[in-house]
Coordinates of C-alpha atoms in Angstrom, one line a residue:
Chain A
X19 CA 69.1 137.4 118.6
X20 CA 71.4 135.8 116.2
X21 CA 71.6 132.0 116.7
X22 CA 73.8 128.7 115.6
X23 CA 71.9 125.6 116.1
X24 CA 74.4 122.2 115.4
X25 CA 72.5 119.1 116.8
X26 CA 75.2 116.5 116.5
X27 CA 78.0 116.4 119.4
X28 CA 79.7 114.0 117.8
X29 CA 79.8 112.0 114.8
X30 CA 81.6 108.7 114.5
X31 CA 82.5 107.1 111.2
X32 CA 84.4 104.8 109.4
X33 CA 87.2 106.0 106.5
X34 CA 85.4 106.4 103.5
X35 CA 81.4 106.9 104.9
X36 CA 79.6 109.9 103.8
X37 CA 79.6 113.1 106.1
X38 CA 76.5 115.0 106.7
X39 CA 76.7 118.1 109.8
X40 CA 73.6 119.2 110.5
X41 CA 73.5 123.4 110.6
X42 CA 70.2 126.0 111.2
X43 CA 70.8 129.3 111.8
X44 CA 68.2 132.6 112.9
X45 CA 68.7 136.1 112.1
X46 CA 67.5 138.8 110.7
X47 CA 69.9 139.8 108.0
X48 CA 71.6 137.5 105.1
X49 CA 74.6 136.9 106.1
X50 CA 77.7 135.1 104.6
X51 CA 78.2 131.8 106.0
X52 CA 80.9 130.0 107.5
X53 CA 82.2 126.5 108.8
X54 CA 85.4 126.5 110.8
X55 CA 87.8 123.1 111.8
X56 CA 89.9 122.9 114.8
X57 CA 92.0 120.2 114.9
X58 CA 93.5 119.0 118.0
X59 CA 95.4 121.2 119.8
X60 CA 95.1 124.1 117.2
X61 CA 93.1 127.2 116.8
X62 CA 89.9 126.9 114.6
X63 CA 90.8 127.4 110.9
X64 CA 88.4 128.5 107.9
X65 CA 87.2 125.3 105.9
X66 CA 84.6 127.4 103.8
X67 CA 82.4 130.1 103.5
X68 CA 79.5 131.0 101.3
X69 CA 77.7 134.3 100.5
X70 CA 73.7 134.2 99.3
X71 CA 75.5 135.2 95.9
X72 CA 77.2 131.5 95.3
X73 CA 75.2 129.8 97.0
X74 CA 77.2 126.8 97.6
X75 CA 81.1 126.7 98.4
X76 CA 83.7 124.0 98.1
X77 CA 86.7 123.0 99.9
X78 CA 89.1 120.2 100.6
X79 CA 86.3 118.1 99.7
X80 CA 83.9 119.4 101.6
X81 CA 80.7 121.6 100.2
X82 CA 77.9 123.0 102.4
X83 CA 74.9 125.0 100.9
X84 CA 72.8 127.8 101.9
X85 CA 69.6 127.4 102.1
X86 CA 67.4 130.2 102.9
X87 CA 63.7 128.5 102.9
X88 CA 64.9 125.8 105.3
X89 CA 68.0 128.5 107.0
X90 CA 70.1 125.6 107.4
X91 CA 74.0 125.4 105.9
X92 CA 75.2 121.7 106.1
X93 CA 78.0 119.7 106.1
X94 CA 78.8 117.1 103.7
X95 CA 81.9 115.3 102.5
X96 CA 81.5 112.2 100.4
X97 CA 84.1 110.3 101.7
X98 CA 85.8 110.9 104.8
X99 CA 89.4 110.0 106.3
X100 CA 91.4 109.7 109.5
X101 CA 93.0 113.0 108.8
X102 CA 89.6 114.8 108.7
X103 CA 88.9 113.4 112.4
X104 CA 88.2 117.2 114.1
X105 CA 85.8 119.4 115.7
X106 CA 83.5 121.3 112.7
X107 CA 81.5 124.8 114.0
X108 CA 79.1 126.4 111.7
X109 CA 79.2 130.5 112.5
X110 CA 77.4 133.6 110.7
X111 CA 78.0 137.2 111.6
X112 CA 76.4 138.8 114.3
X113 CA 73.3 141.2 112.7
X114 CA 74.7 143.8 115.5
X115 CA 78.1 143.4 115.2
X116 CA 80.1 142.3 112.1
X117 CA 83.4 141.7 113.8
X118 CA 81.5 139.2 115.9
X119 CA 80.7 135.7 115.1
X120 CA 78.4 133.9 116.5
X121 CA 79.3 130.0 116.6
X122 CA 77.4 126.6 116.4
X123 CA 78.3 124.2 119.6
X124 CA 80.5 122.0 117.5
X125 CA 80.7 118.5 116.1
X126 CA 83.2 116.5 116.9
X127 CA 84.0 114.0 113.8
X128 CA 86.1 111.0 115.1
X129 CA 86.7 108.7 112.1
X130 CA 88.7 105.3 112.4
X131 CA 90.6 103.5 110.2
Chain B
X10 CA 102.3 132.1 107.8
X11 CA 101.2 132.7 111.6
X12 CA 99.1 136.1 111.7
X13 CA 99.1 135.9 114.9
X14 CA 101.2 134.8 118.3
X15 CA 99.8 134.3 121.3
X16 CA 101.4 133.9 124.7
X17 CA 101.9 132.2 127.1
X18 CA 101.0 129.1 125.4
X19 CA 99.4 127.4 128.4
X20 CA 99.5 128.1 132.4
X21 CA 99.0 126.6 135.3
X22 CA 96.5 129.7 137.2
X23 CA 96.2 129.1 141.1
X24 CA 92.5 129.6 141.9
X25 CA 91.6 133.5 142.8
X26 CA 94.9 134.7 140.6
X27 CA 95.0 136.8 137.5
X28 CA 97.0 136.3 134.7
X29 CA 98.2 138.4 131.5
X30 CA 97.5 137.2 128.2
X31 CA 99.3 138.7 125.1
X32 CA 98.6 138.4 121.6
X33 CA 100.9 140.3 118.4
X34 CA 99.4 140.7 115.1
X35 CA 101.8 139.5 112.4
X36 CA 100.1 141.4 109.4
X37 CA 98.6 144.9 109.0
X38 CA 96.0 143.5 106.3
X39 CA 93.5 142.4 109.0
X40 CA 93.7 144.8 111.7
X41 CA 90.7 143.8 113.7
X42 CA 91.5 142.3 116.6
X43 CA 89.5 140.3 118.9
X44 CA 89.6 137.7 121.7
X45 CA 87.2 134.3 121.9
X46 CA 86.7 132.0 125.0
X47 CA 86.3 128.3 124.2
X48 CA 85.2 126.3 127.6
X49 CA 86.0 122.8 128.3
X50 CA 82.9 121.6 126.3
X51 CA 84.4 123.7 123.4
X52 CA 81.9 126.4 122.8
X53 CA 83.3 129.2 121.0
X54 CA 82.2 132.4 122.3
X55 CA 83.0 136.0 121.2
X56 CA 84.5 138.6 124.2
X57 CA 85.9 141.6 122.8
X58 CA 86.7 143.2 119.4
X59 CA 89.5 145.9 119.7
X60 CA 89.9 148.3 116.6
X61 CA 92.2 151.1 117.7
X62 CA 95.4 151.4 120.3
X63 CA 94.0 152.8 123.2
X64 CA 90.6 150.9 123.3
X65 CA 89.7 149.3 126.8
X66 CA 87.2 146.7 127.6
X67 CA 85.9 144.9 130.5
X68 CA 83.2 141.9 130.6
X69 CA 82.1 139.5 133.4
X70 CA 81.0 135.9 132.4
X71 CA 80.3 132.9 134.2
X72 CA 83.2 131.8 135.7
X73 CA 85.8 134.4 135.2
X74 CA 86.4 138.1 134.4
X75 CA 88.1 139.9 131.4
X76 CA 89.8 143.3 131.1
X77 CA 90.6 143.7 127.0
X78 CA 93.4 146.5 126.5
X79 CA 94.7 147.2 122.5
X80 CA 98.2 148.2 123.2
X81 CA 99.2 149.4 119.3
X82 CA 98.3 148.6 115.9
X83 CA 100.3 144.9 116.8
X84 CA 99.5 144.3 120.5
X85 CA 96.4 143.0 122.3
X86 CA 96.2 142.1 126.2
X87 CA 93.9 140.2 128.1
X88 CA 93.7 139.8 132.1
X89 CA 91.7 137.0 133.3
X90 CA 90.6 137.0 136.5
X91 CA 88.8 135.5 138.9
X92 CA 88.6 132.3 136.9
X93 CA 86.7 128.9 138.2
X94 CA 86.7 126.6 135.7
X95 CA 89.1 125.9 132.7
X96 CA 89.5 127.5 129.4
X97 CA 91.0 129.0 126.7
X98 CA 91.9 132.2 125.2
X99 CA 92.1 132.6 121.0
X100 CA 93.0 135.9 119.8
X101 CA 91.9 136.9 116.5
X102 CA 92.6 138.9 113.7
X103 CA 90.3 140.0 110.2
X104 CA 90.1 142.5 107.8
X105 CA 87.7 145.6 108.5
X106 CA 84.1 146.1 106.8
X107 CA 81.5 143.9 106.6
X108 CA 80.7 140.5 107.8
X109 CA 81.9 137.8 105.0
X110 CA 85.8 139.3 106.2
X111 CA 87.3 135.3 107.5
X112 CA 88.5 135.5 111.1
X113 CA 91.8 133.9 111.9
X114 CA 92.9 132.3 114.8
X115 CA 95.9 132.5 117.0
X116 CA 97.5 129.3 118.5
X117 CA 95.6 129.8 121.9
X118 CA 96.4 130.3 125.6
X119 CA 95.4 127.3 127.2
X120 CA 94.6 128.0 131.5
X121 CA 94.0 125.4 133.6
X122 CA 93.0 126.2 137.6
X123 CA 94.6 124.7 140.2

């Protein structure tokens, strides 16, 4: 079945370090690609998404790639601050379902001043 | 703009009780509703998608039970029951068709046994 592999619990950095999320995925299909944030005490929110047509997508800072040799869609931010301490889940579609998506286990980004 | 309102907000839920979730959908444009579970380690897993008033689901899990109900084009209950452990509810809302559609989030319904 359709799976979301995210090795990294939890990342800890200092403001301004280099981000890098570490996303593989497996299915079947080619399906658009997506990283959520939850901040604390919110909902999950869309950071980005990417479709094998662009390729790469871009937001807030933040730019993740898909990759179809390697199926893996990371993270990266060149410079991080406080305000982007939060949890980061990768997700795709599921190949039987659309209207479900299947979610990464999460990286939780602390980063002090 | 909040698509979406959830209540309640939180609740205490006495071991072996049920409680009523509600969720109301804010705007028509993404009429696919659907509820998540995110446990205490913060996995986000997929329950139910309701697409039409009138559709009914149930699904056991580990530690608790669900009974889905879409009330009308703006409603969507959950009952939780028979919870053991901790978690919380997300109702969510996207457009119809394929898969690239974003899924948005409610505020969540936070329960906590006791």
């Amino acid at each position: 079945g359709d799976s979301v592999t995210q090795k990294q619990g939890q990342v800890t950095l200092s403001e301004d370090d280099f981000l890098f999320i570490n996303c593989t995925y497996s299915t079947t299909t080619y399906p658009t690609l997506f990283w959520y944030v939850q901040y604390p005490g919110q909902g999950p929110q869309l950071l980005l998404k990417v479709t094998t047509a662009n390729n790469k997508g871009i937001s807030r800072g933040f730019e993740a790639t898909y990759d179809k040799g390697t199926t893996s869609f990371h993270l990266q931010k060149a410079s991080v601050q406080e305000s982007d301490s939060a949890v980061y889940f990768c997700a795709l579609p599921a190949s039987s379902s659309f209207s479900k998506l299947v979610f990464g286990q999460g990286t939780s980004l602390s980063v002090v001043p | 703009v909040t698509l979406l309102e959830q209540n309640p907000r939180w609740r205490l839920v006495p071991r072996g009780q049920a409680v009523n979730l509600r969720c109301i959908l804010k705007n028509s444009q993404y009429p696919w509703m659907s509820w998540y579970q995110q446990d205490l380690q913060k996995q986000l897993q997929w329950l139910f998608t309701l697409r039409s008033p009138g559709d009914k689901e149930v699904k056991s899990l580990p530690g608790a039970d669900y009974l889905a109900t879409r009330v009308t084009d703006t409603e969507l209950r959950l009952q939780v029951a028979n919870m053991s452990q901790g978690r919380t509810l997300y109702c969510t809302c996207s457009g119809t068709g394929g898969g690239g559609n974003t899924l948005y989030f409610g505020e969540g319904s936070r329960l906590i046994v006791v």
